[in-house]
Each structure stands twice: as structure tokens, then as C-alpha cells.
CSV table of C-alpha atoms in Angstrom, one decimal:
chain,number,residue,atom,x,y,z
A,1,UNK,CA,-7.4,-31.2,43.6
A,2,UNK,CA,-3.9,-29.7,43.0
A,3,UNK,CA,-3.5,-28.8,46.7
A,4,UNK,CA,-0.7,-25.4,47.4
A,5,UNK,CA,0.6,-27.2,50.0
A,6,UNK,CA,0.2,-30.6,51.3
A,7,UNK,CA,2.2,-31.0,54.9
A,8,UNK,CA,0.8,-33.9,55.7
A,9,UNK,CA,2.6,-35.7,52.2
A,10,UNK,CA,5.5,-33.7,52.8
A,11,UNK,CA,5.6,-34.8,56.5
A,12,UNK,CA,4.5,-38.5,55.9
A,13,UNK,CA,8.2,-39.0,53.3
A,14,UNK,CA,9.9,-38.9,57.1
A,15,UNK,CA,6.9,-40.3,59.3
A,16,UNK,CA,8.8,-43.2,60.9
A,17,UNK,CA,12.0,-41.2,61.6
A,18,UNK,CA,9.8,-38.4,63.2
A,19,UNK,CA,8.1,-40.6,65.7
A,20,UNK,CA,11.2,-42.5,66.7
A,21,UNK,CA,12.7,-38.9,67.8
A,22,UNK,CA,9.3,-37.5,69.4
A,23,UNK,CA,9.4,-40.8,71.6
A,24,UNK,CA,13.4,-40.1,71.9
A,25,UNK,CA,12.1,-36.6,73.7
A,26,UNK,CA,9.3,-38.1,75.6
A,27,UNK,CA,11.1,-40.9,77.2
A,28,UNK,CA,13.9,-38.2,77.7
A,29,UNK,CA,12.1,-36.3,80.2
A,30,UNK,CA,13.7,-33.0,79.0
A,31,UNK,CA,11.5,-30.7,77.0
A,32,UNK,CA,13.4,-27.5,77.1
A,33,UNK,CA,16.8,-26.2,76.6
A,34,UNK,CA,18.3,-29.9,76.2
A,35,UNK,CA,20.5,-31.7,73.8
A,36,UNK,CA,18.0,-31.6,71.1
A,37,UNK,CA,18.1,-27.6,70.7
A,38,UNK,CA,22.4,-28.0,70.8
A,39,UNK,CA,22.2,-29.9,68.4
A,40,UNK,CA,20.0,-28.2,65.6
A,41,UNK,CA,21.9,-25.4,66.7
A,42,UNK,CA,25.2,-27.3,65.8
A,43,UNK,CA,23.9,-28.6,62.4
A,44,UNK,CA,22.4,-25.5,61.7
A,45,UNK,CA,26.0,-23.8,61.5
A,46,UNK,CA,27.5,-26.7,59.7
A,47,UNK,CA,24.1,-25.6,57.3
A,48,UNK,CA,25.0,-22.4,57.0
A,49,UNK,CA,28.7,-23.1,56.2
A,50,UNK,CA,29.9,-21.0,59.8
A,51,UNK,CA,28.6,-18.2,62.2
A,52,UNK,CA,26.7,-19.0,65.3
A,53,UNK,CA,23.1,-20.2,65.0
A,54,UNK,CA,20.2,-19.5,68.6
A,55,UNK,CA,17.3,-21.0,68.5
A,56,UNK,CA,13.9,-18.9,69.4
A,57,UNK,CA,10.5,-19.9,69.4
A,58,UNK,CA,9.9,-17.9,66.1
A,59,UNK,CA,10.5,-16.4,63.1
A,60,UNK,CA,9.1,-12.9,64.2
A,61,UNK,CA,11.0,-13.7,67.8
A,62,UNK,CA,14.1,-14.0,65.7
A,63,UNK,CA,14.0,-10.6,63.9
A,64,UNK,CA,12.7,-8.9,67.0
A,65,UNK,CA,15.3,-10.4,69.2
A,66,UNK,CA,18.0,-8.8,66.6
A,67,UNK,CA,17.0,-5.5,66.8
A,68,UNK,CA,16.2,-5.5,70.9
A,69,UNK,CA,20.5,-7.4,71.3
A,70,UNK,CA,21.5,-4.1,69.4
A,71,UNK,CA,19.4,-1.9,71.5
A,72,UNK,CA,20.9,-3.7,75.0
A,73,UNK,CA,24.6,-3.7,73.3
A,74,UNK,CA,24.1,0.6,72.6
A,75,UNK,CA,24.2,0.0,68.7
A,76,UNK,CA,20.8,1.3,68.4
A,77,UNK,CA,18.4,3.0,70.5
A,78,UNK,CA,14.5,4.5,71.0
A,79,UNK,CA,13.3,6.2,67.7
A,80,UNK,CA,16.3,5.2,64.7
A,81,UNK,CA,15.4,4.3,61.8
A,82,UNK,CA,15.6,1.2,59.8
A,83,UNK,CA,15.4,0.4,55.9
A,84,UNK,CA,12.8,-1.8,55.1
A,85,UNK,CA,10.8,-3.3,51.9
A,86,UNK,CA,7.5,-2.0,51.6
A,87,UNK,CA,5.6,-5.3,50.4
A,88,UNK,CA,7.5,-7.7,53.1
A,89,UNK,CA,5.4,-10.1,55.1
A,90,UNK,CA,3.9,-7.1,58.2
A,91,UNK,CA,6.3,-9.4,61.0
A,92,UNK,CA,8.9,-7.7,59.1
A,93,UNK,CA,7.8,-4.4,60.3
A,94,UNK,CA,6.6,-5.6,63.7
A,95,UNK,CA,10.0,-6.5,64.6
A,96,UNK,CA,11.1,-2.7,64.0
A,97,UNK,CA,7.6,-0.8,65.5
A,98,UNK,CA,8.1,-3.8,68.8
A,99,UNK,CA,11.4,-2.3,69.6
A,100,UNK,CA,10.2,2.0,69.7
A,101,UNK,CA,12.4,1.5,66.1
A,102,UNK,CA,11.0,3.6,63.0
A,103,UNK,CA,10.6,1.7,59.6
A,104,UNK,CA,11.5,3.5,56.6
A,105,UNK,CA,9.6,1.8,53.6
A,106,UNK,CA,11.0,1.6,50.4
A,107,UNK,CA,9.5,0.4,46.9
A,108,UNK,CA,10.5,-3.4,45.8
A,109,UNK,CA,12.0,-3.9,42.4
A,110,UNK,CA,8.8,-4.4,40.1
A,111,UNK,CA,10.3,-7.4,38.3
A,112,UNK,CA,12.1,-9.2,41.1
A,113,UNK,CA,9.5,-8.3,44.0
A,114,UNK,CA,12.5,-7.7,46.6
A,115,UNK,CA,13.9,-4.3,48.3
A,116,UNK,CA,15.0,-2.4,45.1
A,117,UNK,CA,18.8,-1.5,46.1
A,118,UNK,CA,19.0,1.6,43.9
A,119,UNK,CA,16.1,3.5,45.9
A,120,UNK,CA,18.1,2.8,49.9
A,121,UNK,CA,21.1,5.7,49.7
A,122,UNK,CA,18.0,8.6,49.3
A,123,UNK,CA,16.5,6.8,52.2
A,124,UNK,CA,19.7,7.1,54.7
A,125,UNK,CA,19.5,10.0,57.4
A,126,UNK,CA,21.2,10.5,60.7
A,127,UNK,CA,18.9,8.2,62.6
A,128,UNK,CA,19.6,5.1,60.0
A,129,UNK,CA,20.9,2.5,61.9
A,130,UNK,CA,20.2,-0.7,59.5
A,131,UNK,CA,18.9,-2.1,56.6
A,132,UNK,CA,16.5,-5.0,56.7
A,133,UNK,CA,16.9,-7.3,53.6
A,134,UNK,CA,14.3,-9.9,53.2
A,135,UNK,CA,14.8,-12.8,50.4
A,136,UNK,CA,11.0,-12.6,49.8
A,137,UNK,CA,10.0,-15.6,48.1
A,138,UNK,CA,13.0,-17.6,48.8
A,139,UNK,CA,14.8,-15.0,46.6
A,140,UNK,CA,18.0,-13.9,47.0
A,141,UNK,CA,17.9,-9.9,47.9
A,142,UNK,CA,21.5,-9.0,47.5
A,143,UNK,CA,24.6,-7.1,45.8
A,144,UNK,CA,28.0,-5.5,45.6
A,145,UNK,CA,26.5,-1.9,46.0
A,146,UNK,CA,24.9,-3.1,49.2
A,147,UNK,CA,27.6,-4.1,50.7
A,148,UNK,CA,29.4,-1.1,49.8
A,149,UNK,CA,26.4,1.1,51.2
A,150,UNK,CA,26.2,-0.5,55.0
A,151,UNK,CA,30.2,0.3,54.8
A,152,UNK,CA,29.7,3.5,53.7
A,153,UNK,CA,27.2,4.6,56.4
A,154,UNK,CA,28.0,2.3,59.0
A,155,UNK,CA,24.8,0.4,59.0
A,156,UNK,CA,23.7,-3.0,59.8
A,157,UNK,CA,22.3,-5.1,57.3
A,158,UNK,CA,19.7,-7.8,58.8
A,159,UNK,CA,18.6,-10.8,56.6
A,160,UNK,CA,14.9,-11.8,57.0
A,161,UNK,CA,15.8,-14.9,56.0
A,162,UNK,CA,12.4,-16.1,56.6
A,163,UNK,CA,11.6,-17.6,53.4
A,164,UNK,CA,15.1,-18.4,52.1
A,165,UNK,CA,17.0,-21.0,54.1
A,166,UNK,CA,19.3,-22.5,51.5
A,167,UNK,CA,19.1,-19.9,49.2
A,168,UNK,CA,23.0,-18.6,47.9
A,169,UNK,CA,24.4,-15.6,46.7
A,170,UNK,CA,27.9,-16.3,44.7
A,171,UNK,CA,27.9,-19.7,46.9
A,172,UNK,CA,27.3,-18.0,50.4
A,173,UNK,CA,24.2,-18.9,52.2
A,174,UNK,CA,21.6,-16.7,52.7
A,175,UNK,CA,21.6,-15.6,56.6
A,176,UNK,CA,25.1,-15.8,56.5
A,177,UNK,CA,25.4,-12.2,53.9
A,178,UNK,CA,24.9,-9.7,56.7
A,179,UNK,CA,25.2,-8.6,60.2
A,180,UNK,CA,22.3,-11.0,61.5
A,181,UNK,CA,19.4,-13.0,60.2
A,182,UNK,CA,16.1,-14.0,61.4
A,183,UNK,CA,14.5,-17.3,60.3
A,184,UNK,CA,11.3,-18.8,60.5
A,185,UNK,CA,10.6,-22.6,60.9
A,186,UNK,CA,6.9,-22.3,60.5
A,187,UNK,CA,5.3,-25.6,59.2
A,188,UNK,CA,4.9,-24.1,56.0
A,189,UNK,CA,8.2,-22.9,55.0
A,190,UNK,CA,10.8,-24.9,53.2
A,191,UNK,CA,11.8,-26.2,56.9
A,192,UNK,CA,8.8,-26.4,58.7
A,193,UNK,CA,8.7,-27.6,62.2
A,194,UNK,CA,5.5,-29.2,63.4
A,195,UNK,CA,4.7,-26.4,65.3
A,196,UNK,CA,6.4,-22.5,65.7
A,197,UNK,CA,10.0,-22.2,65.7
A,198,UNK,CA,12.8,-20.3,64.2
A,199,UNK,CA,16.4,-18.9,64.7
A,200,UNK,CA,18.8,-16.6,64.7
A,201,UNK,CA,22.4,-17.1,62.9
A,202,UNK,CA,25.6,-14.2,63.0
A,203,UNK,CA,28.9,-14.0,62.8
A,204,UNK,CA,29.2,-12.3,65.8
A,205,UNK,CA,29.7,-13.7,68.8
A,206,UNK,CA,28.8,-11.0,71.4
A,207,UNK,CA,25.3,-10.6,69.2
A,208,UNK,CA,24.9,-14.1,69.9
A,209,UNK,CA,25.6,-14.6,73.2
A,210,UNK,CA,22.7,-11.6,73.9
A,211,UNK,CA,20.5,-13.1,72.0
A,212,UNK,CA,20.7,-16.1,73.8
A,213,UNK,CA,20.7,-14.4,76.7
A,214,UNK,CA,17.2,-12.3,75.9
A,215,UNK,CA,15.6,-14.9,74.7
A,216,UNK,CA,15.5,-16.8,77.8
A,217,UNK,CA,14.3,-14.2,80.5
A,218,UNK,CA,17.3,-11.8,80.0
A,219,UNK,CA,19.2,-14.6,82.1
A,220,UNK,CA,22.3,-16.6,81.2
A,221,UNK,CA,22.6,-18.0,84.8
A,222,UNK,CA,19.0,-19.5,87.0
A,223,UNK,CA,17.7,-16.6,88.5
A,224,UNK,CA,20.0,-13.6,88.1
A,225,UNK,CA,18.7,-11.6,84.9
A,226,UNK,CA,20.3,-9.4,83.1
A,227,UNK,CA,18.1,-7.5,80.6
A,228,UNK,CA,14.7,-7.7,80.7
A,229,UNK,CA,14.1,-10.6,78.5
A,230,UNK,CA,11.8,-12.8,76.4
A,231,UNK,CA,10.8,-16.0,76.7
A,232,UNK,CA,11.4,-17.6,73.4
A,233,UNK,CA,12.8,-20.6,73.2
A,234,UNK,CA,12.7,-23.7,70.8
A,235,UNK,CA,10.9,-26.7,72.9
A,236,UNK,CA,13.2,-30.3,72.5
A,237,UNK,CA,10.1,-31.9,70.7
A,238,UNK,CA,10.3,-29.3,67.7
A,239,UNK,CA,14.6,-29.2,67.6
A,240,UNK,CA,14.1,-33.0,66.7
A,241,UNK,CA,11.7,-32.8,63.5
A,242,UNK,CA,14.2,-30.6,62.4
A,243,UNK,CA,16.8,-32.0,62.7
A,244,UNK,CA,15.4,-34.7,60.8
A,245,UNK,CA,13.8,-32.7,58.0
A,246,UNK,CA,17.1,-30.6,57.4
A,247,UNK,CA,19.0,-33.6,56.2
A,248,UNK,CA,16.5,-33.4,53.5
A,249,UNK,CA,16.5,-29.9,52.5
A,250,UNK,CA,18.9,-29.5,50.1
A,251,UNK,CA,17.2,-32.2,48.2
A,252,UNK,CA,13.7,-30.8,48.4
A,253,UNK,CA,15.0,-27.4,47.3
A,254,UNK,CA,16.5,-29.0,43.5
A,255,UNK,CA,13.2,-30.1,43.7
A,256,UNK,CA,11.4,-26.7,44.2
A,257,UNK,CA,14.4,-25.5,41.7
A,258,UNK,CA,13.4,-27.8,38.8
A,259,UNK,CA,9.6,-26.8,39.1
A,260,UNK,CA,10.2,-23.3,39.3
A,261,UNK,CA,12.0,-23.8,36.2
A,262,UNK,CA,9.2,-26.1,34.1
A,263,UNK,CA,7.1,-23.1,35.3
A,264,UNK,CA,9.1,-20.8,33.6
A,265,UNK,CA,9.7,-22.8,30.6
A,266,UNK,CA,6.3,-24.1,30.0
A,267,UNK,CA,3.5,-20.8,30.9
A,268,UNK,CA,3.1,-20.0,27.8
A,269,UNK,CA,0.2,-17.0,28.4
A,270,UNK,CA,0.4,-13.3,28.0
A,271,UNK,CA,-2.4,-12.3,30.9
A,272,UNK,CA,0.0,-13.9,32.9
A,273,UNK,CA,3.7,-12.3,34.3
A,274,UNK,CA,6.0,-14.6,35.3
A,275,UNK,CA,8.9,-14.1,38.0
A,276,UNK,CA,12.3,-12.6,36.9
A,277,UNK,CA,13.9,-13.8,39.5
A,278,UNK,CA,17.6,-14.5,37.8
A,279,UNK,CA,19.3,-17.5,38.0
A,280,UNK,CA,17.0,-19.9,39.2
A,281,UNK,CA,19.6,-22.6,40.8
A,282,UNK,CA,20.2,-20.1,43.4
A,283,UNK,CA,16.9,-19.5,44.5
A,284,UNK,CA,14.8,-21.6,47.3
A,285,UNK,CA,11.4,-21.3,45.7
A,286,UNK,CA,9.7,-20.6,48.5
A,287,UNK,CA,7.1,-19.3,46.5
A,288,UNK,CA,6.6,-19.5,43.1
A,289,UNK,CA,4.3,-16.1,42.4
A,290,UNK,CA,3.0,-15.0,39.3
A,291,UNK,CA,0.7,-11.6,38.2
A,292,UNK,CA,-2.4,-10.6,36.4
A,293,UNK,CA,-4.6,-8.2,36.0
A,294,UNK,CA,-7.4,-9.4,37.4
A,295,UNK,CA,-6.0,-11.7,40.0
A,296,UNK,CA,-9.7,-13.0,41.4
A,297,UNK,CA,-10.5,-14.2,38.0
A,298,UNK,CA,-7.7,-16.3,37.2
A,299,UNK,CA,-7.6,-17.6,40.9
A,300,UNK,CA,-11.3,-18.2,40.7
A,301,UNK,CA,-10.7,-20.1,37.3
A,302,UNK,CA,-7.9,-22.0,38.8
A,303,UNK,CA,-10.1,-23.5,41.8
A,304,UNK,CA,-13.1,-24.3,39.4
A,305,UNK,CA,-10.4,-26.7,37.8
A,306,UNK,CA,-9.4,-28.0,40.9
A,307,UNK,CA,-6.0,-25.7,41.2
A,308,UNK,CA,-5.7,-24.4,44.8
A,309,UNK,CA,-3.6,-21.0,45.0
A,310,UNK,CA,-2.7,-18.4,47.3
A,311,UNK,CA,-2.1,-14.5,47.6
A,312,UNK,CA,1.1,-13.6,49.4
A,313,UNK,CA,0.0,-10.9,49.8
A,314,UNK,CA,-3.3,-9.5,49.7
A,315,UNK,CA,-3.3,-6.1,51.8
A,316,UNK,CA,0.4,-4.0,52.0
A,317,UNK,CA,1.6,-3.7,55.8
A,318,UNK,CA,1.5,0.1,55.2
A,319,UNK,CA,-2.8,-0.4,54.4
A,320,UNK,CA,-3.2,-2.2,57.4
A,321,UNK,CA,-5.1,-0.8,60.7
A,322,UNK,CA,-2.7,-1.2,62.9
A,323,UNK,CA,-0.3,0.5,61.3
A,324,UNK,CA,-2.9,3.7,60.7
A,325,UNK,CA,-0.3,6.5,60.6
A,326,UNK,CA,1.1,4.8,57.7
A,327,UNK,CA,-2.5,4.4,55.5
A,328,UNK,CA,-1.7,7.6,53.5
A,329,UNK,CA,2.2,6.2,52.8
A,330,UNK,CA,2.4,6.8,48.8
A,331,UNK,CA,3.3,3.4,47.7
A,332,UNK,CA,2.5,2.9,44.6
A,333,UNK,CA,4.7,-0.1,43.1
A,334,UNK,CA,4.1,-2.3,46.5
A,335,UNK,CA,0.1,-1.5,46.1
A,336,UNK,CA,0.4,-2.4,42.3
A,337,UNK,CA,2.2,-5.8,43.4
A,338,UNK,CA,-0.2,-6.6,46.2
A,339,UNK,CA,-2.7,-6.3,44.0
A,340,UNK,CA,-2.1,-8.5,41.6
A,341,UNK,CA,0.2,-11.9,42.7
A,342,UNK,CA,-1.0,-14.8,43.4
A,343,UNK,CA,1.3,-17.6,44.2
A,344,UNK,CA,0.9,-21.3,42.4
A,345,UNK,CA,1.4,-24.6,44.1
A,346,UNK,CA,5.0,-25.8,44.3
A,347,UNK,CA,6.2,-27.9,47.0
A,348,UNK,CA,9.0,-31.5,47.3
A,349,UNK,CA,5.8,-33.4,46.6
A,350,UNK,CA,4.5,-31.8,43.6
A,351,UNK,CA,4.0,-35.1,41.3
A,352,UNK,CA,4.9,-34.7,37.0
A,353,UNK,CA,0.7,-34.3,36.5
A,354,UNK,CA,0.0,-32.0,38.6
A,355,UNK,CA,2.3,-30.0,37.2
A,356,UNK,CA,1.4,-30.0,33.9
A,357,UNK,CA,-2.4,-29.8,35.3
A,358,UNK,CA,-1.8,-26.5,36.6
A,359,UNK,CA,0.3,-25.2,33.4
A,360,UNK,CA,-2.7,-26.6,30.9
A,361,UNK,CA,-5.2,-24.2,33.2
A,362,UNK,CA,-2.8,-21.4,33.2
A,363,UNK,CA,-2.1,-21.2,28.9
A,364,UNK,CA,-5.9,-22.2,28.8
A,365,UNK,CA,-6.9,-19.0,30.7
């Protein structure tokens, strides 16, 4: 079987450096907030090419701990409103609804699945305080016109960088475009702890410092607290695998860059729509998703032929129960997409015949 994803062949490349560093933390005897944690931190930035990095026990704790620093700083408050895509991952919109913050969502671009930019301006009120970009995929969501817009309106632009690390837009990093970014190290993702992690990066130094702050109990000194805080912090044991698996990243990502691109190249099947996602090279590849018509059929073909696959996915945050007052949101673009991706294995491990497996399959269906 083609697998989507296989972590444990991703994993096993660095096996021998990853258990020298989880004894390293073991025979340390300090599992939180230790040297590990500074130093992912540290290489993080350097990552990142500058800004200040936190690290938080999440992706969603990252986005949420954004939005609650500019609550406690008296940039935002109970009841504003915040730009968001439609067809994001739902922690997206959690982090807004967590912190008494209203999303405001808006149709994605049909071709390039991210926030279409043309549709925010229409969307700005009084109570807009932010716009939430997320590089869905691994692609870059950004331009001129954007920038131009927070300026004009005085909003903040948040990355959900989720999905993206690595990623550039005209060389910057993603994470490093906006105000602040969220990202998620979930094993999974193109930097995937062995366990839950993620992080916040900004250029600003006061947001940092709060973050930090909230994250750990409200308190930046034993005992006297501040806000009241979260407790979200990145353990020792998970800082170390990755800061192993980041000096690697940049290499697996030209390897997610050159499949994406024999994908491109080589589906040669009109059913089938491919991702116009630009220039590929600056993209993380994430995901590589694709859409049909009749999305169960092809996936169901796929698995007969030993092709595992995915829908990223399969109900819109807006359709979901627990967000009920949203149910009769008229979306249709998002339901149309959610309908009908379905995303195709590509990973750092992917060999030469399994790729051209899961082509054959796909200009056979």
C-alpha cells in the first residue's frame, strides 16, 4: 500500500539522533521550561530569519494565545470581529469564538483554496480588529493589497501558519508576513513533534513577552500572576525532536516541492482538478489536494489499488454543530470545495514508485 503518511519512516531517517536527545532530557531531570524549549525557541528565529519565537503546547494554543495577548494589551476586546477563511481547519475559528471574538467568514479563492483577498474590504466594519490569514495547505496566502488593507484600516493580520512553516512570500518566511502567527507542530505536519506542540513567532516584543506570560499561568515570576493565564507550554522531551527534525526541514520541503511538481506535470485526467497554487518552489506542500466530482468514487478506486488518501476537509466549520448559529451561513464556494478535495499522499519519504503508482491510478480513473 501507498500509505498518506508514514511517521514512523519519516521518524526512523533520525531514530538514533532522537533517542540520544530523549535520554539527554531524561538524565537531565528537567522536563519543563528548561534549556531545551530556549533553544528551539532560539533556532526557531534564526528559522524564521528574525522576530521572536514562544513556544506553547499547540497549534490551536498558539492562535488562541494571539488573540487573548491583544485582548490583555487593550487592542481588542469582547465582541470584535475578525476576518477569517471560511474552509480553514475549525481550530481556526475556535481560537476567535474561545476569546468572546466574532469570526467573519469569507469565501476562499476557487482555484487556490486560500482566503480570496478581493472579497475582505466589503467584509471590514467598525468592530474589525484583524484579519486571520491561513497558508492552507502549506500555501502561501499573501499580497501587496493586503498589506495595504491592514494599513488602511488599522487591522492586524494574524498568520495561521499552521500548515506552512518554510513556506516564502518574495523570500520572507511565512509567520514572519504579519502582526503574529500561530504554528502547529503536530506529528503530522511538515515539523511534527512526537506528541502536541506548537508556537508563536512576532516581531513584536511586548506581544511576545504576554504571550509568554499567558501561556504559563498569567505569571512571569513563581507565584504572582498577572492575567489569568493558560497553561501551555512545550515539555523539554518534545523541544528536543525538534530541534533535531528542523535541521532537516528545508531539505524535506525540496522534497515535497519536487513531488508536488511530478504531480502537476504527470496527472494527465480531466475528472480530476489539479492545484493552481503558483509558483510551486515557494510553497511547503503541506498537502497536495486535488478535486472531483464524485470525490468517494475516485477515493474508493484509489484504496481498491492500494492508494491511501485523505479529505482535508470533509464538513465546513460553518456546517458543524457546534457552531449551530452559523448552519444557515450561505457559503457556497467553501461547501463546493469541501465537497469535493481529497488530498494524495506526499510526504520526504515518498519513494520514485510510488509515485508513479499513484499517478498510473489517477490517468487510469
Amino acid at each position: 500500500m501507498v500509505k498518506f503518511l508514514d511517521l514512523q519512516k519519516i521518524n526512523a531517517q533520525y531514530a538514533a539522533e532522537l533517542k540520544q536527545v530523549a535520554a539527554d532530557v531524561i538524565d537531565s531531570g528537567w522536563y519543563l521550561l528548561g534549556e531545551q524549549v530556549k533553544q528551539f525557541e532560539n533556532n526557531l528565529e534564526v528559522f524564521q530569519e528574525g522576530g521572536s519565537a514562544v513556544a506553547v503546547a499547540n497549534g490551536l494554543d498558539a492562535l488562541r494565545l494571539i488573540f487573548k495577548a491583544y485582548i490583555e494589551l487593550g487592542l481588542m476586546e469582547e465582541g470584535d470581529e475578525i476576518i477569517v477563511p471560511a474552509n480553514t481547519y475549525i481550530a481556526s475559528i475556535l481560537a476567535i469564538t474561545d476569546n468572546k471574538l466574532k469570526p467573519v467568514l469569507v469565501e476562499p479563492d476557487f482555484d487556490t483554496y486560500n482566503l480570496d483577498l478581493n472579497l475582505i474590504e466589503s467584509k471590514i466594519t467598525s468592530k474589525t480588529k484583524a484579519i486571520m490569514v491561513v497558508h492552507l495547505y502549506g500555501s502561501v496566502c499573501w499580497n501587496e493589497g493586503l498589506e495595504l488593507l491592514a494599513k488602511k484600516y488599522s487591522l492586524k493580520v494574524i498568520e495561521d501558519n499552521a500548515q506552512a512553516i518554510g513556506a516564502r512570500w518574495k523570500g520572507i518566511r511565512t509567520g514572519n508576513l504579519g502582526d503574529a502567527a500561530g504554528f502547529s507542530f503536530y506529528p503530522g505536519k511538515n515539523l511534527g513533534a512526537l506528541g502536541d506542540s506548537g508556537a508563536v513567532t512576532t516581531k513584536d516584543p511586548e506581544l511576545a513577552k504576554t504571550i509568554r506570560t499567558l501561556a504559563n499561568y498569567g505569571s512571569s515570576q513563581k507565584y504572582v500572576n498577572q492575567y489569568q493565564g493558560l497553561n501551555s507550554r512545550m515539555d523539554e522531551m518534545q523541544a528536543a525532536f525538534l530541534n533535531v527534525k528542523l535541521r532537516y526541514l528545508d531539505d524535506e520541503t525540496l522534497q515535497r516541492q519536487k513531488i508536488a511538481a511530478y504531480y502537476l506535470e504527470n496527472i494527465k485526467n480531466s475528472k480530476i482538478i489539479l492545484p493552481k497554487a503558483g509558483e510551486v518552489a515557494e510553497h511547503v506542500w503541506h498537502l497536495f489536494v486535488i478535486r472531483t466530482n464524485n470525490r468517494n468514487e475516485l477515493q474508493e478506486f484509489l484504496s481498491k489499488n492500494g492508494v491511501q488518501t485523505l479529505i482535508h476537509y470533509p464538513t465546513p466549520p460553518h456546517l458543524q454543530e457546534c457552531y449551530i448559529d452559523f448552519n444557515d451561513f450561505s457559503l457556497p464556494i467553501t461547501e463546493q470545495i469541501h465537497n469535493e478535495v481529497i488530498s494524495l499522499p506526499i510526504s520526504p519519504v515518498m519513494t520514485d514508485e510510488e509515485l508513479e503508482l499513484v499517478i498510473n491510478f489517477l490517468n487510469e480513473y
